[in-house]
Amino acid sequence: MINIQFVKFLFVGGFNTLFGYSIFALLIYIGIHYSLAVLIATVLGVIFNFNTIGRIVFKKLSRYIFLKFIFVYFIMYIFNIIGIHCFKLFEVSEYIAGAVLIFPISVATYLILKN
């Protein structure tokens, strides 16, 4: 059976990912270090994603949920930075590393937010 909440999360998350990755790629393009680019994209993503995911997927908007979002996205920021760093060790560009990490980071984010 298809989990409708997960399908909504993927759909809304796809839109949110496009938003966040566009910010990340733009910041990389203008020469900002990947760790700062991920940080800025993450902070803006938390605000944007909280409103879309909180409202559409989980149907909850509260201070507790927002604090949970901040915590979860902080953890995902750390994983993202470590992941990009690992890819860079193999001379993979930040653009590709960021794109490859989208799916595992998204699944982990969903699982943590759901529980």
Tab-separated table of C-alpha atoms in Angstrom:
chain	number	residue	atom	x	y	z
A	1	MET	CA	0.000	0.000	0.000
A	2	ILE	CA	1.241	3.454	-0.866
A	3	ASN	CA	1.899	5.787	2.042
A	4	ILE	CA	0.111	8.992	0.959
A	5	GLN	CA	1.980	11.098	3.506
A	6	PHE	CA	5.316	9.927	2.081
A	7	VAL	CA	4.127	10.630	-1.485
A	8	LYS	CA	3.098	14.157	-0.424
A	9	PHE	CA	6.453	14.569	1.288
A	10	LEU	CA	8.277	13.569	-1.909
A	11	PHE	CA	6.160	15.865	-4.080
A	12	VAL	CA	6.423	18.873	-1.766
A	13	GLY	CA	10.018	17.925	-0.998
A	14	GLY	CA	10.810	17.948	-4.707
A	15	PHE	CA	9.658	21.536	-4.949
A	16	ASN	CA	11.525	22.425	-1.749
A	17	THR	CA	14.632	20.672	-3.038
A	18	LEU	CA	14.540	22.672	-6.245
A	19	PHE	CA	14.343	25.819	-4.129
A	20	GLY	CA	17.210	24.809	-1.818
A	21	TYR	CA	19.465	23.385	-4.520
A	22	SER	CA	18.985	26.476	-6.678
A	23	ILE	CA	20.171	28.661	-3.815
A	24	PHE	CA	23.105	26.312	-3.151
A	25	ALA	CA	24.136	26.205	-6.833
A	26	LEU	CA	23.837	29.967	-7.205
A	27	LEU	CA	26.028	30.551	-4.161
A	28	ILE	CA	28.632	28.053	-5.424
A	29	TYR	CA	28.519	29.765	-8.825
A	30	ILE	CA	29.291	33.166	-7.315
A	31	GLY	CA	32.244	31.688	-5.428
A	32	ILE	CA	30.983	31.034	-1.915
A	33	HIS	CA	32.566	28.047	-0.141
A	34	TYR	CA	30.327	24.976	-0.156
A	35	SER	CA	29.986	24.869	3.641
A	36	LEU	CA	28.618	28.421	3.739
A	37	ALA	CA	26.490	27.802	0.643
A	38	VAL	CA	24.918	24.756	2.301
A	39	LEU	CA	24.388	26.729	5.522
A	40	ILE	CA	22.605	29.595	3.760
A	41	ALA	CA	20.523	27.213	1.627
A	42	THR	CA	19.670	25.195	4.757
A	43	VAL	CA	18.573	28.231	6.780
A	44	LEU	CA	16.382	29.495	3.949
A	45	GLY	CA	15.182	25.943	3.353
A	46	VAL	CA	14.132	25.513	6.986
A	47	ILE	CA	11.863	28.525	6.760
A	48	PHE	CA	10.483	27.589	3.349
A	49	ASN	CA	10.184	23.854	4.075
A	50	PHE	CA	8.577	24.350	7.480
A	51	ASN	CA	5.703	26.179	5.851
A	52	THR	CA	5.239	23.762	2.968
A	53	ILE	CA	6.003	20.420	4.635
A	54	GLY	CA	4.486	21.394	7.971
A	55	ARG	CA	1.276	22.626	6.375
A	56	ILE	CA	0.794	20.181	3.480
A	57	VAL	CA	2.448	16.932	4.614
A	58	PHE	CA	2.225	16.810	8.391
A	59	LYS	CA	-0.587	19.387	8.792
A	60	LYS	CA	1.092	20.833	11.852
A	61	LEU	CA	2.561	24.268	12.429
A	62	SER	CA	3.718	24.930	15.963
A	63	ARG	CA	6.723	26.242	17.849
A	64	TYR	CA	7.667	22.681	18.846
A	65	ILE	CA	7.539	21.510	15.232
A	66	PHE	CA	9.618	24.501	14.122
A	67	LEU	CA	12.262	23.698	16.754
A	68	LYS	CA	12.204	20.091	15.547
A	69	PHE	CA	12.727	21.336	11.975
A	70	ILE	CA	15.707	23.410	13.081
A	71	PHE	CA	17.253	20.456	14.903
A	72	VAL	CA	16.677	18.005	12.045
A	73	TYR	CA	17.980	20.383	9.401
A	74	PHE	CA	21.047	21.111	11.539
A	75	ILE	CA	21.795	17.362	11.583
A	76	MET	CA	21.189	17.167	7.825
A	77	TYR	CA	23.498	20.172	7.334
A	78	ILE	CA	26.299	18.260	9.090
A	79	PHE	CA	25.693	15.142	6.965
A	80	ASN	CA	25.556	17.266	3.824
A	81	ILE	CA	28.873	18.981	4.571
A	82	ILE	CA	30.551	15.665	5.390
A	83	GLY	CA	29.111	14.133	2.216
A	84	ILE	CA	30.256	16.968	-0.019
A	85	HIS	CA	33.690	16.878	1.601
A	86	CYS	CA	33.944	13.134	0.903
A	87	PHE	CA	32.968	13.636	-2.738
A	88	LYS	CA	35.527	16.433	-3.076
A	89	LEU	CA	38.243	13.994	-1.927
A	90	PHE	CA	37.509	12.161	-5.186
A	91	GLU	CA	37.484	15.456	-7.125
A	92	VAL	CA	33.718	15.454	-7.647
A	93	SER	CA	32.310	18.975	-8.056
A	94	GLU	CA	30.152	20.563	-5.381
A	95	TYR	CA	27.260	20.725	-7.855
A	96	ILE	CA	27.273	16.976	-8.462
A	97	ALA	CA	27.958	16.116	-4.818
A	98	GLY	CA	25.051	18.295	-3.696
A	99	ALA	CA	22.762	16.733	-6.290
A	100	VAL	CA	23.768	13.147	-5.410
A	101	LEU	CA	23.159	13.785	-1.710
A	102	ILE	CA	19.621	15.078	-2.261
A	103	PHE	CA	17.902	11.677	-2.147
A	104	PRO	CA	19.578	10.171	0.942
A	105	ILE	CA	19.280	13.463	2.837
A	106	SER	CA	15.592	13.726	1.859
A	107	VAL	CA	14.759	10.193	2.997
A	108	ALA	CA	16.633	10.679	6.272
A	109	THR	CA	14.847	14.002	6.834
A	110	TYR	CA	11.438	12.405	6.275
A	111	LEU	CA	12.162	9.505	8.610
A	112	ILE	CA	13.435	11.763	11.380
A	113	LEU	CA	10.585	14.287	11.037
A	114	LYS	CA	7.973	11.540	10.944
A	115	ASN	CA	9.292	9.986	14.138
